[in-house]
Amino acid sequence: MSVTVRMILDEKGRNVVTLGPTVTLGEAAATLHQNKIGAVVVVGMENRIVGIFTERDLASAIGRMGAQALELPVSKFMTANVHRCNEDSTVNELMELMSSKRFRHVPVESDSKLIGIISIGDVVKQRIREVEMEAEHIKAYIAG
Ligand code: AMP
């Protein structure tokens, strides 16, 4: 049985930290820091996803423009073309997506509404659990 996004969200919760597109880069950085997270989803009307902003975007904004970037809107630095998944997506599909596209966060949608977010940390945690269970099964098989 493959582990689904629904199973991960049932365990970790469905809360997602979001921001509007007009908040400044400095406010977005403070939001990442205060929540101890690496990404925020940028939402517009009715909680629709309009972008994703991560610590990588923060580093490249500062690297490119210096401190003056902090006063500019986050919409200028976010990625607007967001890859999403749904609750039926599997952990294997997410691993494939994250490694081929080289990002570490995937928002979860249902009926075009944001209902969760999966990070590479969630995927790794789940994968370790699966490998441990497989090892236990093999040990039990050999012993029995
Ligand atoms: P990350 O590895 O998640 O910090 O993201 C690396 C880069 O990919 C940043 O420019 C992000 O804005 C972008 N990014 C992160 N997650 C996604 C996603 N689900 N869809 C599209 N771009 C993303």
mmCIF file of C-alpha atoms and ligand atoms in Angstrom:
data_model
loop_
_atom_site.group_PDB
_atom_site.id
_atom_site.type_symbol
_atom_site.label_atom_id
_atom_site.label_comp_id
_atom_site.label_asym_id
_atom_site.label_seq_id
_atom_site.Cartn_x
_atom_site.Cartn_y
_atom_site.Cartn_z
ATOM 1 C CA MET A 1 0.000 0.000 0.000
ATOM 2 C CA SER A 2 1.495 3.388 -0.924
ATOM 3 C CA VAL A 3 1.323 6.221 1.564
ATOM 4 C CA THR A 4 -0.801 9.157 0.421
ATOM 5 C CA VAL A 5 -0.743 12.876 1.101
ATOM 6 C CA ARG A 6 -4.053 12.433 2.971
ATOM 7 C CA MET A 7 -2.340 10.107 5.473
ATOM 8 C CA ILE A 8 0.491 12.606 6.054
ATOM 9 C CA LEU A 9 -1.947 15.522 6.535
ATOM 10 C CA ASP A 10 -4.090 13.468 8.938
ATOM 11 C CA GLU A 11 -1.010 13.128 11.096
ATOM 12 C CA LYS A 12 0.654 16.546 10.777
ATOM 13 C CA GLY A 13 -2.410 18.759 10.336
ATOM 14 C CA ARG A 14 -3.760 20.964 7.586
ATOM 15 C CA ASN A 15 -2.636 24.388 8.745
ATOM 16 C CA VAL A 16 -0.727 26.387 6.100
ATOM 17 C CA VAL A 17 0.994 29.727 6.697
ATOM 18 C CA THR A 18 -0.079 32.126 3.927
ATOM 19 C CA LEU A 19 0.551 35.730 2.904
ATOM 20 C CA GLY A 20 -1.033 38.170 0.467
ATOM 21 C CA PRO A 21 1.031 39.185 -2.597
ATOM 22 C CA THR A 22 1.449 42.811 -1.472
ATOM 23 C CA VAL A 23 3.299 42.175 1.805
ATOM 24 C CA THR A 24 6.943 43.211 1.685
ATOM 25 C CA LEU A 25 9.898 40.863 1.376
ATOM 26 C CA GLY A 26 10.946 41.923 4.885
ATOM 27 C CA GLU A 27 7.539 40.923 6.308
ATOM 28 C CA ALA A 28 7.705 37.616 4.430
ATOM 29 C CA ALA A 29 11.163 36.941 5.925
ATOM 30 C CA ALA A 30 9.785 37.690 9.408
ATOM 31 C CA THR A 31 6.906 35.268 8.779
ATOM 32 C CA LEU A 32 9.322 32.468 7.810
ATOM 33 C CA HIS A 33 11.401 33.178 10.930
ATOM 34 C CA GLN A 34 8.469 33.446 13.388
ATOM 35 C CA ASN A 35 6.889 30.225 12.170
ATOM 36 C CA LYS A 36 10.222 28.364 11.829
ATOM 37 C CA ILE A 37 9.345 27.326 8.272
ATOM 38 C CA GLY A 38 11.040 27.437 4.870
ATOM 39 C CA ALA A 39 8.096 28.409 2.658
ATOM 40 C CA VAL A 40 4.879 30.413 2.633
ATOM 41 C CA VAL A 41 2.090 30.045 0.119
ATOM 42 C CA VAL A 42 0.988 33.342 -1.405
ATOM 43 C CA VAL A 43 -2.774 33.520 -1.779
ATOM 44 C CA GLY A 44 -5.237 35.862 -3.446
ATOM 45 C CA MET A 45 -9.034 36.051 -3.286
ATOM 46 C CA GLU A 46 -10.812 33.095 -1.644
ATOM 47 C CA ASN A 47 -7.536 31.554 -0.560
ATOM 48 C CA ARG A 48 -6.568 30.721 -4.158
ATOM 49 C CA ILE A 49 -2.870 29.987 -4.637
ATOM 50 C CA VAL A 50 -1.086 32.733 -6.590
ATOM 51 C CA GLY A 51 2.509 31.805 -5.735
ATOM 52 C CA ILE A 52 5.011 30.213 -3.399
ATOM 53 C CA PHE A 53 7.841 32.031 -1.636
ATOM 54 C CA THR A 54 10.682 30.116 0.020
ATOM 55 C CA GLU A 55 13.978 30.812 1.798
ATOM 56 C CA ARG A 56 15.726 30.206 -1.550
ATOM 57 C CA ASP A 57 13.788 33.145 -3.064
ATOM 58 C CA LEU A 58 14.725 35.292 -0.061
ATOM 59 C CA ALA A 59 18.427 34.485 -0.474
ATOM 60 C CA SER A 60 18.395 35.226 -4.203
ATOM 61 C CA ALA A 61 16.469 38.506 -3.730
ATOM 62 C CA ILE A 62 19.006 39.771 -1.169
ATOM 63 C CA GLY A 63 21.920 38.406 -3.188
ATOM 64 C CA ARG A 64 20.689 40.203 -6.291
ATOM 65 C CA MET A 65 19.403 43.511 -4.888
ATOM 66 C CA GLY A 66 20.729 43.835 -1.345
ATOM 67 C CA ALA A 67 18.718 45.306 1.550
ATOM 68 C CA GLN A 68 16.557 47.491 -0.713
ATOM 69 C CA ALA A 69 14.699 44.315 -1.770
ATOM 70 C CA LEU A 70 13.201 44.140 1.742
ATOM 71 C CA GLU A 71 10.746 46.984 0.963
ATOM 72 C CA LEU A 72 9.452 45.447 -2.281
ATOM 73 C CA PRO A 73 6.349 43.222 -2.547
ATOM 74 C CA VAL A 74 6.815 39.480 -2.167
ATOM 75 C CA SER A 75 4.973 38.988 -5.480
ATOM 76 C CA LYS A 76 8.123 40.260 -7.222
ATOM 77 C CA PHE A 77 10.189 37.354 -5.851
ATOM 78 C CA MET A 78 7.750 34.429 -5.507
ATOM 79 C CA THR A 79 7.336 31.618 -8.042
ATOM 80 C CA ALA A 80 3.938 32.095 -9.689
ATOM 81 C CA ASN A 81 3.741 28.777 -11.520
ATOM 82 C CA VAL A 82 3.135 26.541 -8.494
ATOM 83 C CA HIS A 83 3.201 22.753 -8.741
ATOM 84 C CA ARG A 84 0.506 21.329 -6.503
ATOM 85 C CA CYS A 85 -0.724 17.918 -5.452
ATOM 86 C CA ASN A 86 -3.964 16.535 -4.061
ATOM 87 C CA GLU A 87 -4.789 14.292 -1.111
ATOM 88 C CA ASP A 88 -4.626 11.173 -3.269
ATOM 89 C CA SER A 89 -1.085 11.893 -4.478
ATOM 90 C CA THR A 90 1.437 9.363 -3.179
ATOM 91 C CA VAL A 91 4.708 9.927 -1.353
ATOM 92 C CA ASN A 92 6.509 8.319 -4.298
ATOM 93 C CA GLU A 93 4.949 10.829 -6.710
ATOM 94 C CA LEU A 94 6.048 13.702 -4.458
ATOM 95 C CA MET A 95 9.609 12.366 -4.200
ATOM 96 C CA GLU A 96 9.729 12.177 -7.993
ATOM 97 C CA LEU A 97 8.318 15.730 -8.374
ATOM 98 C CA MET A 98 10.599 17.290 -5.745
ATOM 99 C CA SER A 99 13.744 15.697 -7.123
ATOM 100 C CA SER A 100 12.998 16.343 -10.806
ATOM 101 C CA LYS A 101 11.913 19.980 -10.266
ATOM 102 C CA ARG A 102 14.407 20.666 -7.455
ATOM 103 C CA PHE A 103 12.061 22.168 -4.883
ATOM 104 C CA ARG A 104 11.200 21.088 -1.366
ATOM 105 C CA HIS A 105 7.582 22.197 -0.872
ATOM 106 C CA VAL A 106 4.327 21.169 -2.527
ATOM 107 C CA PRO A 107 0.977 22.767 -1.596
ATOM 108 C CA VAL A 108 -2.061 20.486 -1.451
ATOM 109 C CA GLU A 109 -5.307 21.523 -3.129
ATOM 110 C CA SER A 110 -8.872 20.297 -3.081
ATOM 111 C CA ASP A 111 -11.513 21.942 -5.306
ATOM 112 C CA SER A 112 -8.960 24.674 -6.118
ATOM 113 C CA LYS A 113 -8.638 25.504 -2.392
ATOM 114 C CA LEU A 114 -5.443 25.266 -0.374
ATOM 115 C CA ILE A 115 -5.814 22.496 2.222
ATOM 116 C CA GLY A 116 -2.244 21.678 3.277
ATOM 117 C CA ILE A 117 1.436 21.665 2.406
ATOM 118 C CA ILE A 118 3.986 18.861 2.199
ATOM 119 C CA SER A 119 7.679 19.577 2.733
ATOM 120 C CA ILE A 120 10.648 17.390 1.865
ATOM 121 C CA GLY A 121 10.986 16.798 5.628
ATOM 122 C CA ASP A 122 7.518 15.185 5.714
ATOM 123 C CA VAL A 123 8.418 12.993 2.740
ATOM 124 C CA VAL A 124 11.740 11.865 4.229
ATOM 125 C CA LYS A 125 10.115 11.110 7.598
ATOM 126 C CA GLN A 126 7.496 8.957 5.905
ATOM 127 C CA ARG A 127 10.054 7.206 3.711
ATOM 128 C CA ILE A 128 12.228 6.305 6.729
ATOM 129 C CA ARG A 129 9.171 4.824 8.402
ATOM 130 C CA GLU A 130 8.376 2.715 5.329
ATOM 131 C CA VAL A 131 11.954 1.417 5.082
ATOM 132 C CA GLU A 132 11.959 0.524 8.805
ATOM 133 C CA MET A 133 8.693 -1.376 8.428
ATOM 134 C CA GLU A 134 10.011 -3.244 5.382
ATOM 135 C CA ALA A 135 13.132 -4.214 7.360
ATOM 136 C CA GLU A 136 10.957 -5.497 10.237
ATOM 137 C CA HIS A 137 8.912 -7.595 7.812
ATOM 138 C CA ILE A 138 12.036 -9.087 6.251
ATOM 139 C CA LYS A 139 13.501 -9.879 9.711
ATOM 140 C CA ALA A 140 10.243 -11.534 10.791
ATOM 141 C CA TYR A 141 10.152 -13.522 7.541
ATOM 142 C CA ILE A 142 13.742 -14.768 7.987
ATOM 143 C CA ALA A 143 13.192 -15.597 11.667
ATOM 144 C CA GLY A 144 9.900 -17.301 11.133
HETATM 145 P P1 AMP B 1 12.504 25.250 -2.164
HETATM 146 O O1 AMP B 1 13.489 24.153 -2.474
HETATM 147 O O2 AMP B 1 11.138 24.697 -1.839
HETATM 148 O O3 AMP B 1 13.024 26.241 -1.170
HETATM 149 O O4 AMP B 1 12.257 26.063 -3.536
HETATM 150 C C1 AMP B 1 13.251 26.305 -4.511
HETATM 151 C C2 AMP B 1 12.649 27.201 -5.607
HETATM 152 O O5 AMP B 1 11.501 26.547 -6.188
HETATM 153 C C3 AMP B 1 12.135 28.563 -5.126
HETATM 154 O O6 AMP B 1 12.342 29.501 -6.150
HETATM 155 C C4 AMP B 1 10.637 28.349 -4.898
HETATM 156 O O7 AMP B 1 9.862 29.522 -5.096
HETATM 157 C C5 AMP B 1 10.320 27.315 -5.967
HETATM 158 N N1 AMP B 1 9.277 26.383 -5.517
HETATM 159 C C6 AMP B 1 9.166 25.785 -4.300
HETATM 160 N N2 AMP B 1 8.110 24.978 -4.244
HETATM 161 C C7 AMP B 1 7.511 25.052 -5.463
HETATM 162 C C8 AMP B 1 6.356 24.445 -6.059
HETATM 163 N N3 AMP B 1 5.592 23.568 -5.393
HETATM 164 N N4 AMP B 1 6.045 24.784 -7.358
HETATM 165 C C9 AMP B 1 6.822 25.640 -8.036
HETATM 166 N N5 AMP B 1 7.907 26.230 -7.546
HETATM 167 C C10 AMP B 1 8.271 25.954 -6.283
#
